[in-house]
Short mmCIF file of C-alpha atoms in Angstrom, two decimals:
data_model
loop_
_atom_site.label_atom_id
_atom_site.label_comp_id
_atom_site.label_asym_id
_atom_site.label_seq_id
_atom_site.Cartn_x
_atom_site.Cartn_y
_atom_site.Cartn_z
CA MET A 1 108.29 -206.41 211.70
CA ASN A 2 111.37 -205.52 213.77
CA ALA A 3 114.23 -205.33 211.21
CA GLU A 4 116.86 -205.38 213.96
CA LEU A 5 115.57 -208.74 215.19
CA PHE A 6 115.69 -210.09 211.71
CA ALA A 7 119.22 -208.89 211.17
CA GLU A 8 120.44 -210.45 214.42
CA HIS A 9 118.78 -213.76 213.20
CA ALA A 10 120.52 -213.36 209.96
CA ALA A 11 123.88 -213.16 211.78
CA ARG A 12 123.02 -216.07 213.97
CA SER A 13 122.05 -218.05 210.84
CA ALA A 14 125.44 -217.16 209.05
CA GLN A 15 127.32 -218.34 212.14
CA ALA A 16 125.40 -221.58 212.28
CA ALA A 17 126.02 -222.26 208.71
CA ALA A 18 129.80 -221.69 209.16
CA GLN A 19 129.77 -224.10 212.15
CA LEU A 20 128.04 -226.78 210.18
CA ARG A 21 130.61 -226.31 207.20
CA ALA A 22 133.47 -226.56 209.60
CA LEU A 23 132.05 -229.93 211.08
CA ALA A 24 131.79 -231.19 207.53
CA ALA A 25 135.32 -230.18 206.66
CA VAL A 26 137.04 -232.11 209.35
CA PRO A 27 138.96 -235.05 208.02
CA ALA A 28 136.89 -238.33 208.18
CA SER A 29 137.36 -240.60 211.13
CA ALA A 30 135.11 -242.98 213.37
CA ALA A 31 134.46 -239.92 215.63
CA THR A 32 133.88 -237.36 212.88
CA THR A 33 131.60 -239.45 210.72
CA ALA A 34 129.36 -240.15 213.71
CA PRO A 35 125.67 -238.92 213.04
CA LEU A 36 124.95 -235.18 213.71
CA ARG A 37 122.46 -234.09 216.39
CA LEU A 38 121.20 -230.89 217.84
CA ASP A 39 122.78 -229.80 221.09
CA LYS A 40 119.56 -229.11 223.03
CA ARG A 41 118.77 -228.83 226.70
CA THR A 42 115.38 -230.63 226.25
CA SER A 43 114.05 -233.27 224.09
CA ASN A 44 110.62 -234.82 223.72
CA LEU A 45 111.98 -237.99 221.75
CA PHE A 46 111.36 -241.30 223.64
CA ARG A 47 113.75 -243.67 221.91
CA ASP A 48 117.30 -244.33 222.78
CA ARG A 49 120.21 -243.52 220.32
CA ALA A 50 122.58 -246.42 219.54
CA ALA A 51 125.40 -244.40 218.06
CA PRO A 52 127.53 -241.47 219.44
CA ARG A 53 126.67 -238.16 217.89
CA ARG A 54 128.44 -234.93 216.90
CA ARG A 55 126.73 -232.00 218.30
CA LEU A 56 125.55 -228.88 216.41
CA ASP A 57 124.89 -226.08 218.76
CA LEU A 58 121.85 -224.00 217.72
CA SER A 59 120.88 -223.12 221.20
CA ALA A 60 121.13 -219.30 220.21
CA PHE A 61 118.10 -219.85 218.03
CA GLY A 62 115.31 -219.20 220.86
CA HIS A 63 113.97 -215.83 219.74
CA VAL A 64 110.43 -214.95 218.86
CA LEU A 65 111.09 -212.65 215.83
CA ALA A 66 107.59 -211.27 214.87
CA ILE A 67 103.89 -211.38 215.71
CA ASP A 68 101.88 -209.95 212.93
CA ARG A 69 98.45 -209.29 214.26
CA GLU A 70 97.36 -207.89 210.81
CA ALA A 71 98.55 -210.90 208.84
CA MET A 72 97.74 -213.19 211.89
CA GLN A 73 101.18 -215.14 211.49
CA PHE A 74 104.35 -215.21 213.63
CA ASP A 75 108.04 -215.81 213.01
CA ALA A 76 109.91 -217.68 215.56
CA GLU A 77 113.39 -219.39 215.53
CA GLY A 78 113.44 -223.28 215.59
CA LEU A 79 114.58 -223.62 219.25
CA VAL A 80 111.87 -221.43 220.66
CA ALA A 81 109.79 -223.49 223.11
CA TYR A 82 106.05 -223.20 222.83
CA GLU A 83 105.95 -221.98 226.44
CA ASP A 84 107.91 -218.83 225.40
CA LEU A 85 105.92 -218.43 222.04
CA VAL A 86 102.45 -218.53 223.87
CA ALA A 87 103.86 -216.14 226.45
CA ALA A 88 104.74 -213.71 223.66
CA THR A 89 101.40 -214.05 221.71
CA LEU A 90 98.72 -214.22 224.40
CA PRO A 91 99.28 -210.58 225.67
CA GLN A 92 98.58 -209.54 222.00
CA GLY A 93 95.32 -211.51 221.82
CA CYS A 94 96.45 -214.25 219.66
CA MET A 95 98.02 -217.82 219.83
CA PRO A 96 99.59 -220.37 217.37
CA ALA A 97 96.84 -222.17 215.52
CA VAL A 98 98.09 -225.39 217.10
CA VAL A 99 99.80 -225.46 220.44
CA PRO A 100 101.21 -228.76 221.28
CA GLN A 101 100.50 -230.05 224.83
CA LEU A 102 103.85 -229.78 226.39
CA LYS A 103 105.67 -226.40 227.22
CA THR A 104 109.13 -227.71 226.39
CA ILE A 105 108.32 -228.73 222.66
CA THR A 106 110.11 -226.44 220.38
CA VAL A 107 108.70 -224.83 217.17
CA GLY A 108 111.25 -226.59 214.97
CA GLY A 109 110.74 -229.87 216.71
CA ALA A 110 106.91 -229.70 216.19
CA VAL A 111 107.55 -229.19 212.43
CA ALA A 112 110.37 -231.76 211.95
CA GLY A 113 108.18 -234.22 213.89
CA VAL A 114 104.42 -233.94 214.21
CA GLY A 115 102.59 -231.57 216.62
CA ILE A 116 98.91 -231.87 217.70
CA GLU A 117 96.41 -230.48 220.03
CA ALA A 118 92.66 -229.89 220.65
CA SER A 119 92.34 -227.28 217.97
CA SER A 120 93.61 -229.75 215.24
CA PHE A 121 90.28 -230.96 214.42
CA ARG A 122 89.79 -227.52 212.84
CA HIS A 123 93.40 -226.52 211.83
CA GLY A 124 95.13 -229.92 211.26
CA LEU A 125 98.66 -230.58 212.55
CA VAL A 126 101.28 -228.01 213.30
CA HIS A 127 102.73 -228.46 209.92
CA ASP A 128 99.27 -227.71 208.22
CA THR A 129 99.64 -224.33 209.72
CA LEU A 130 102.99 -223.43 208.27
CA THR A 131 103.64 -220.69 205.63
CA GLU A 132 107.38 -220.56 205.40
CA LEU A 133 110.41 -222.39 206.64
CA GLU A 134 114.04 -221.33 206.68
CA VAL A 135 116.10 -224.51 206.73
CA LEU A 136 119.98 -225.10 207.38
CA LEU A 137 120.78 -227.91 204.97
CA PRO A 138 123.36 -230.42 205.83
CA ASP A 139 126.26 -228.87 203.68
CA GLY A 140 125.75 -225.33 205.47
CA GLN A 141 123.55 -223.81 202.77
CA ILE A 142 120.40 -221.95 204.09
CA VAL A 143 117.30 -222.08 201.95
CA ILE A 144 113.79 -220.53 202.29
CA ALA A 145 110.97 -223.08 201.57
CA SER A 146 107.42 -222.27 201.06
CA ALA A 147 104.38 -223.95 199.27
CA ALA A 148 104.94 -221.92 196.18
CA ASN A 149 108.64 -221.44 195.60
CA ALA A 150 111.41 -223.53 194.25
CA HIS A 151 111.97 -225.44 197.45
CA ARG A 152 108.37 -226.51 197.62
CA ASP A 153 109.36 -230.14 197.90
CA LEU A 154 111.35 -229.32 201.01
CA PHE A 155 108.39 -227.27 202.50
CA PHE A 156 106.09 -230.29 202.22
CA GLY A 157 108.82 -232.95 202.87
CA PHE A 158 110.35 -231.45 206.07
CA PRO A 159 107.59 -232.48 208.42
CA ASN A 160 108.26 -235.89 209.89
CA SER A 161 111.77 -235.81 208.64
CA TYR A 162 113.25 -235.70 212.19
CA GLY A 163 116.31 -233.84 211.44
CA THR A 164 117.39 -235.92 208.48
CA LEU A 165 117.04 -233.27 205.85
CA GLY A 166 118.25 -230.12 207.69
CA TYR A 167 117.25 -228.02 210.65
CA ALA A 168 114.52 -225.36 210.86
CA LEU A 169 116.23 -221.99 211.81
CA ARG A 170 113.08 -219.94 211.28
CA VAL A 171 109.39 -220.88 211.21
CA ARG A 172 106.53 -218.80 209.94
CA ALA A 173 102.98 -220.04 210.84
CA ARG A 174 99.41 -219.02 211.31
CA LEU A 175 97.91 -217.29 214.48
CA LEU A 176 94.39 -217.42 215.80
CA PRO A 177 92.66 -214.62 217.86
CA VAL A 178 91.81 -215.61 221.49
CA LYS A 179 89.69 -214.44 224.35
CA PRO A 180 90.85 -214.44 228.02
CA CYS A 181 89.14 -217.61 229.14
CA VAL A 182 88.05 -221.16 227.92
CA GLN A 183 84.84 -222.76 228.88
CA VAL A 184 84.99 -226.51 228.86
CA ARG A 185 82.12 -229.10 228.91
CA HIS A 186 82.76 -232.68 229.78
CA LEU A 187 80.48 -235.26 228.03
CA ARG A 188 80.50 -238.61 229.64
CA HIS A 189 79.90 -241.86 227.78
CA SER A 190 79.96 -245.64 228.84
CA ASP A 191 80.18 -246.99 225.20
CA PRO A 192 83.44 -246.52 223.08
CA ALA A 193 81.39 -246.53 219.83
CA ALA A 194 79.20 -243.86 221.11
CA PHE A 195 82.10 -241.84 222.54
CA ILE A 196 83.69 -241.85 219.14
CA ALA A 197 80.66 -240.92 217.37
CA ASP A 198 80.13 -237.96 219.74
CA LEU A 199 83.66 -236.75 219.19
CA ALA A 200 82.96 -236.69 215.43
CA ALA A 201 79.62 -234.85 215.99
CA GLN A 202 81.30 -232.19 218.25
CA CYS A 203 83.92 -231.46 215.57
CA ALA A 204 80.98 -230.64 213.15
CA GLY A 205 79.85 -227.83 215.49
CA ASP A 206 81.22 -224.45 216.47
CA ALA A 207 83.70 -225.56 219.20
CA ASP A 208 87.12 -223.99 219.39
CA PHE A 209 88.70 -227.16 220.85
CA VAL A 210 87.72 -230.79 220.94
CA ASP A 211 89.49 -233.78 222.63
CA GLY A 212 88.58 -236.96 224.79
CA VAL A 213 89.99 -239.40 227.20
CA VAL A 214 89.28 -243.02 227.47
CA PHE A 215 89.43 -244.18 231.10
CA GLY A 216 88.22 -247.67 230.40
CA PRO A 217 85.61 -249.69 228.38
CA ARG A 218 82.81 -248.25 230.27
CA GLU A 219 84.11 -244.74 230.87
CA GLN A 220 84.99 -242.15 228.34
CA VAL A 221 84.77 -238.33 228.36
CA VAL A 222 84.46 -235.88 225.36
CA SER A 223 85.79 -232.48 226.29
CA VAL A 224 84.34 -229.55 224.23
CA ALA A 225 85.80 -226.09 224.74
CA ARG A 226 85.07 -222.52 223.49
CA PHE A 227 86.80 -219.14 224.10
CA VAL A 228 84.77 -216.79 226.41
CA GLU A 229 85.36 -213.44 227.85
CA ALA A 230 86.62 -212.96 231.38
CA PRO A 231 84.18 -214.47 234.05
CA PRO A 232 81.83 -212.06 235.82
CA PRO A 233 82.95 -210.76 239.13
CA HIS A 234 80.60 -212.87 241.11
CA GLY A 235 80.89 -216.00 238.91
CA PRO A 236 82.73 -219.22 239.65
CA PRO A 237 86.55 -218.82 240.01
CA VAL A 238 88.87 -219.80 237.15
CA SER A 239 90.28 -223.26 237.81
CA ASP A 240 93.95 -223.72 238.53
CA TYR A 241 95.71 -226.87 237.58
CA THR A 242 99.11 -225.90 238.07
CA PHE A 243 99.70 -227.20 241.67
CA GLU A 244 97.28 -228.93 243.94
CA HIS A 245 94.46 -229.80 241.49
CA ILE A 246 95.02 -232.32 238.69
CA TYR A 247 93.32 -231.71 235.31
CA TYR A 248 92.56 -235.16 234.10
CA ARG A 249 90.93 -236.15 237.41
CA SER A 250 88.50 -233.21 236.92
CA LEU A 251 87.12 -234.77 233.82
CA ARG A 252 85.49 -237.44 235.97
CA SER A 253 84.07 -235.16 238.53
CA ARG A 254 83.08 -231.96 236.66
CA ASP A 255 80.60 -231.37 234.08
CA GLN A 256 81.80 -227.81 233.27
CA ASP A 257 85.03 -225.81 233.86
CA LEU A 258 86.38 -222.51 233.30
CA LEU A 259 90.24 -221.95 232.61
CA SER A 260 92.30 -219.07 231.55
CA ALA A 261 93.53 -219.22 228.02
CA ALA A 262 97.04 -220.09 229.23
CA GLY A 263 95.68 -222.58 231.76
CA TYR A 264 93.79 -224.38 229.01
CA LEU A 265 96.75 -224.47 226.67
CA TRP A 266 98.95 -226.04 229.37
CA ARG A 267 96.25 -228.10 231.09
CA TRP A 268 98.08 -231.27 230.30
CA ASP A 269 101.72 -230.12 230.99
CA THR A 270 101.53 -230.00 234.77
CA ASP A 271 100.92 -233.77 235.12
CA TRP A 272 102.31 -234.78 231.57
CA PHE A 273 98.66 -235.77 230.95
CA TRP A 274 98.61 -238.45 233.77
CA CYS A 275 102.29 -239.76 233.62
CA SER A 276 103.42 -237.78 236.54
CA LYS A 277 102.14 -240.64 238.53
CA ASN A 278 105.43 -242.60 237.43
CA VAL A 279 107.53 -240.15 239.42
CA GLY A 280 105.18 -239.80 242.48
CA ALA A 281 103.98 -236.38 241.69
CA GLN A 282 100.39 -237.08 242.11
CA HIS A 283 100.96 -238.10 245.85
CA PRO A 284 99.73 -235.03 247.87
CA LEU A 285 102.83 -235.07 250.00
CA LEU A 286 105.21 -235.39 247.30
CA ARG A 287 103.45 -232.95 245.07
CA ARG A 288 104.11 -230.27 247.84
CA LEU A 289 107.77 -231.30 247.89
CA TYR A 290 108.00 -230.88 244.12
CA GLY A 291 106.41 -227.41 244.47
CA ARG A 292 104.42 -225.50 241.78
CA ARG A 293 107.53 -224.58 239.83
CA ARG A 294 109.05 -228.10 239.32
CA LEU A 295 105.55 -229.70 238.41
CA GLY A 296 105.57 -230.06 234.50
CA SER A 297 107.06 -231.93 231.51
CA ARG A 298 110.48 -230.21 231.94
CA THR A 299 111.04 -231.93 235.27
CA TYR A 300 109.53 -235.28 234.34
CA THR A 301 111.73 -235.69 231.06
CA ARG A 302 114.77 -235.05 233.06
CA LEU A 303 113.83 -237.53 235.83
CA MET A 304 112.87 -240.07 232.88
CA ARG A 305 116.28 -239.72 231.23
CA LEU A 306 118.14 -240.05 234.50
CA ASP A 307 116.26 -243.38 235.28
CA ALA A 308 117.07 -244.45 231.73
CA ARG A 309 120.85 -243.99 232.39
CA LEU A 310 120.94 -245.31 235.70
CA GLY A 311 118.70 -248.31 234.99
CA LEU A 312 116.73 -247.90 238.28
CA SER A 313 113.37 -249.04 236.95
CA ARG A 314 114.88 -251.96 235.03
CA ALA A 315 116.69 -253.15 238.12
CA LEU A 316 113.54 -253.01 240.13
CA ASP A 317 111.57 -254.92 237.55
CA ARG A 318 114.16 -257.67 237.63
CA LEU A 319 114.04 -257.87 241.53
CA ARG A 320 110.22 -258.32 241.13
CA GLY A 321 110.59 -260.89 238.38
CA LEU A 322 108.81 -258.68 235.88
CA GLN A 323 109.61 -257.99 232.19
CA SER A 324 108.76 -254.47 231.08
CA GLU A 325 108.03 -252.93 227.80
CA SER A 326 107.60 -249.37 227.11
CA VAL A 327 104.55 -248.51 225.21
CA ILE A 328 104.69 -244.83 224.39
CA GLN A 329 102.81 -244.14 221.09
CA ASP A 330 100.60 -241.70 219.24
CA VAL A 331 98.84 -243.14 216.27
CA ASP A 332 96.42 -241.57 213.80
CA ILE A 333 93.49 -243.80 212.56
CA PRO A 334 90.89 -242.63 209.99
CA LEU A 335 87.49 -242.20 211.65
CA PRO A 336 85.69 -245.13 209.92
CA ARG A 337 88.12 -247.67 211.53
CA ALA A 338 88.76 -245.70 214.81
CA ALA A 339 86.13 -247.69 216.87
CA ALA A 340 87.58 -251.00 215.86
CA PHE A 341 91.18 -249.83 216.75
CA LEU A 342 89.94 -248.61 220.06
CA ASP A 343 88.42 -251.98 220.86
CA PHE A 344 91.87 -253.51 220.06
CA LEU A 345 93.72 -251.05 222.41
CA LEU A 346 91.18 -251.96 225.20
CA ALA A 347 91.38 -255.64 224.75
CA GLU A 348 94.90 -256.32 223.78
CA VAL A 349 97.10 -253.48 224.98
CA GLY A 350 95.55 -252.30 228.24
CA VAL A 351 97.35 -249.10 228.63
CA LEU A 352 94.89 -246.54 230.24
CA PRO A 353 93.90 -243.76 230.08
CA ILE A 354 94.09 -243.03 226.26
CA TRP A 355 93.95 -239.44 224.97
CA VAL A 356 91.95 -239.05 221.88
CA CYS A 357 92.48 -235.93 219.68
CA PRO A 358 90.53 -235.51 216.37
CA ILE A 359 92.51 -234.11 213.44
CA GLY A 360 90.26 -232.41 210.84
CA PRO A 361 90.33 -233.22 207.07
CA VAL A 362 92.67 -230.32 205.84
CA PRO A 363 93.04 -230.00 202.08
CA ARG A 364 96.93 -229.93 202.26
CA HIS A 365 97.26 -233.13 204.22
CA ALA A 366 98.14 -235.10 201.21
CA ASP A 367 100.82 -232.67 200.01
CA PHE A 368 102.97 -233.43 203.09
CA THR A 369 105.21 -236.14 201.64
CA LEU A 370 106.32 -238.07 204.69
CA TYR A 371 103.05 -237.92 206.98
CA ARG A 372 100.03 -238.42 204.58
CA LEU A 373 96.56 -238.13 206.08
CA PRO A 374 93.34 -238.41 204.42
CA GLY A 375 92.10 -235.08 203.22
CA ASP A 376 88.36 -236.09 203.22
CA THR A 377 87.71 -237.58 206.63
CA LEU A 378 88.38 -236.95 210.21
CA THR A 379 91.38 -238.83 211.66
CA LEU A 380 91.51 -239.66 215.46
CA ASN A 381 94.91 -239.52 217.26
CA PHE A 382 95.18 -242.13 219.94
CA GLY A 383 97.99 -241.24 222.48
CA PHE A 384 98.82 -243.87 225.19
CA TRP A 385 101.93 -243.89 227.34
CA ASP A 386 103.17 -246.27 229.96
CA ALA A 387 105.26 -249.32 230.74
CA VAL A 388 103.53 -252.63 230.48
CA ARG A 389 104.96 -255.27 232.96
CA VAL A 390 104.33 -259.03 232.70
CA ARG A 391 105.72 -262.18 234.26
CA GLU A 392 105.82 -264.34 231.16
CA PRO A 393 108.76 -263.90 228.80
CA ARG A 394 107.97 -261.92 225.57
CA PRO A 395 110.14 -261.11 222.61
CA PRO A 396 111.41 -257.42 222.51
CA GLY A 397 108.81 -254.86 221.33
CA TYR A 398 106.06 -257.49 221.59
CA LEU A 399 103.19 -255.04 222.07
CA ASN A 400 104.65 -252.21 219.95
CA ARG A 401 104.96 -254.60 217.08
CA LYS A 402 101.40 -255.58 217.44
CA ILE A 403 100.24 -251.87 217.57
CA GLU A 404 102.23 -251.09 214.50
CA ALA A 405 100.67 -254.01 212.62
CA ARG A 406 97.17 -252.80 213.49
CA VAL A 407 97.93 -249.26 212.61
CA ILE A 408 99.07 -250.29 209.17
CA GLU A 409 95.95 -252.56 208.77
CA ALA A 410 93.72 -249.71 209.66
CA GLY A 411 95.20 -247.44 207.07
CA GLY A 412 96.76 -245.20 209.72
CA ILE A 413 100.09 -243.87 210.63
CA LYS A 414 102.14 -243.41 213.83
CA SER A 415 104.35 -240.69 215.05
CA LEU A 416 108.08 -241.51 215.19
CA TYR A 417 109.21 -239.95 218.43
CA SER A 418 109.40 -243.21 220.30
CA ASP A 419 110.38 -246.89 219.67
CA SER A 420 109.52 -248.15 216.28
CA TYR A 421 109.93 -251.77 214.95
CA PHE A 422 108.87 -251.65 211.29
CA ASP A 423 110.71 -253.69 208.59
CA ARG A 424 112.12 -251.40 206.04
CA ALA A 425 109.61 -252.32 203.33
CA THR A 426 106.64 -251.53 205.52
CA PHE A 427 108.22 -248.32 206.76
CA ALA A 428 108.94 -247.37 203.06
CA ARG A 429 105.21 -247.80 202.26
CA ALA A 430 103.88 -245.99 205.17
CA TYR A 431 106.12 -243.05 205.09
CA ASN A 432 106.72 -242.71 201.40
CA LEU A 433 110.51 -243.52 201.40
CA GLU A 434 110.51 -243.16 197.49
CA ALA A 435 109.84 -239.46 197.77
CA TYR A 436 112.05 -239.15 200.84
CA GLU A 437 114.93 -240.62 198.92
CA ARG A 438 114.39 -237.80 196.28
CA LEU A 439 114.60 -235.23 198.93
CA LYS A 440 117.76 -236.79 200.31
CA ARG A 441 119.36 -236.77 196.86
CA ARG A 442 118.55 -233.10 196.42
CA TYR A 443 119.23 -231.81 199.94
CA ASP A 444 121.80 -234.20 201.54
CA PRO A 445 123.53 -235.84 198.57
CA ALA A 446 126.64 -236.48 200.63
CA GLY A 447 124.58 -238.14 203.33
CA ARG A 448 125.83 -236.03 206.27
CA LEU A 449 122.57 -236.56 208.22
CA PRO A 450 121.25 -240.11 209.04
CA ASP A 451 118.64 -241.73 206.93
CA LEU A 452 115.05 -241.51 208.23
CA TYR A 453 114.63 -245.29 208.79
CA ASP A 454 118.09 -245.68 210.22
CA LYS A 455 117.46 -242.93 212.72
CA CYS A 456 113.76 -243.69 213.77
CA VAL A 457 113.78 -247.40 213.73
CA LEU A 458 117.43 -248.50 213.98
CA ARG A 459 118.25 -245.60 216.29
CA ALA A 460 121.26 -244.52 214.37
#
């Protein structure tokens, strides 16, 4: 552990606490009582904000502080992007136990929200891998929270709080050993129920990673991956999906694949899974114009936010006589009800492809107050992201409301990074607002940060 790095972190933390206390001390007015938000260059939230925000600048908190190979854990500041964390860990033969799919997701963001990837069938969500959190509270205090100390309630209540209880200044979480390459097998199915059964069966084996993609009612692929040593000198080359080749298309044409460890971890980032089609990045000519450096989630989120500000897509839809609804959702469904839920998505929503990522039954799941998953059965995450355009008029949130109702009916839960339409009573039951309100009373009694429902549903 580098004492100098931690001393510099302590100095930054003291400055941030002073900045927050100064914001709180300004006399109240319409401007100064606006909700607080982080001043970040990137964001992976997909919901608009209705109210103006005061900005807390924590951009200096972008340092990897320690990679402890003996204890197999890392310490990183909250604004460290996973791209930078992975770049620091892989040369030391390790990786975070769960690495979210997009390079721009930050460590603190994955803890305050919900982070998942193909190692989740074995290790759970990002917050299941935590061992310690340093949190800047709304009044400027800084506390250390762990599963065994006096702030245990904050440790287990911070995930899925979306910056309404405080901000993660430092995260300590588990590492895993890695090998240089990842061998992937793609197993094809033509029946959704058989696809889901195979996903569950693969999770019971010795794989390092398991996920799947639904291309349609008669085409699904289970991808099973394992770490391997470097390929032999005369073996097949390591695939490169950072420029000309598109990873998700390879699932339909290849039975096996070999990627570098970094190439596997970021296999989805280059094309934002498959959503790069919405900005023309899958057209061969436009792809070359983008260039290797600009292909990825960082570019696409900027273009998406520019479009949202200018209203270009909305204007085009109006000219074409179409009504558009953004359906950008990740939902977690217990395995026994997953096949029926997939049937619903295929029959009534129609957004394709669908990413399916298993989440293992981790003993600590039930302890995380605001995002409770069953601790005794596999859960399947369904990720589907697109705009649905129709000619007939529909009420706002038509499909999203229908999806939310089915998620609740199936005993599942959905991530809150995008549009939500729950009424408060349903939200309270799903996200344990009774426990959340106890946390608010202890850690934000003055209400300096917005309420979770107000922020995630009412867009405060």
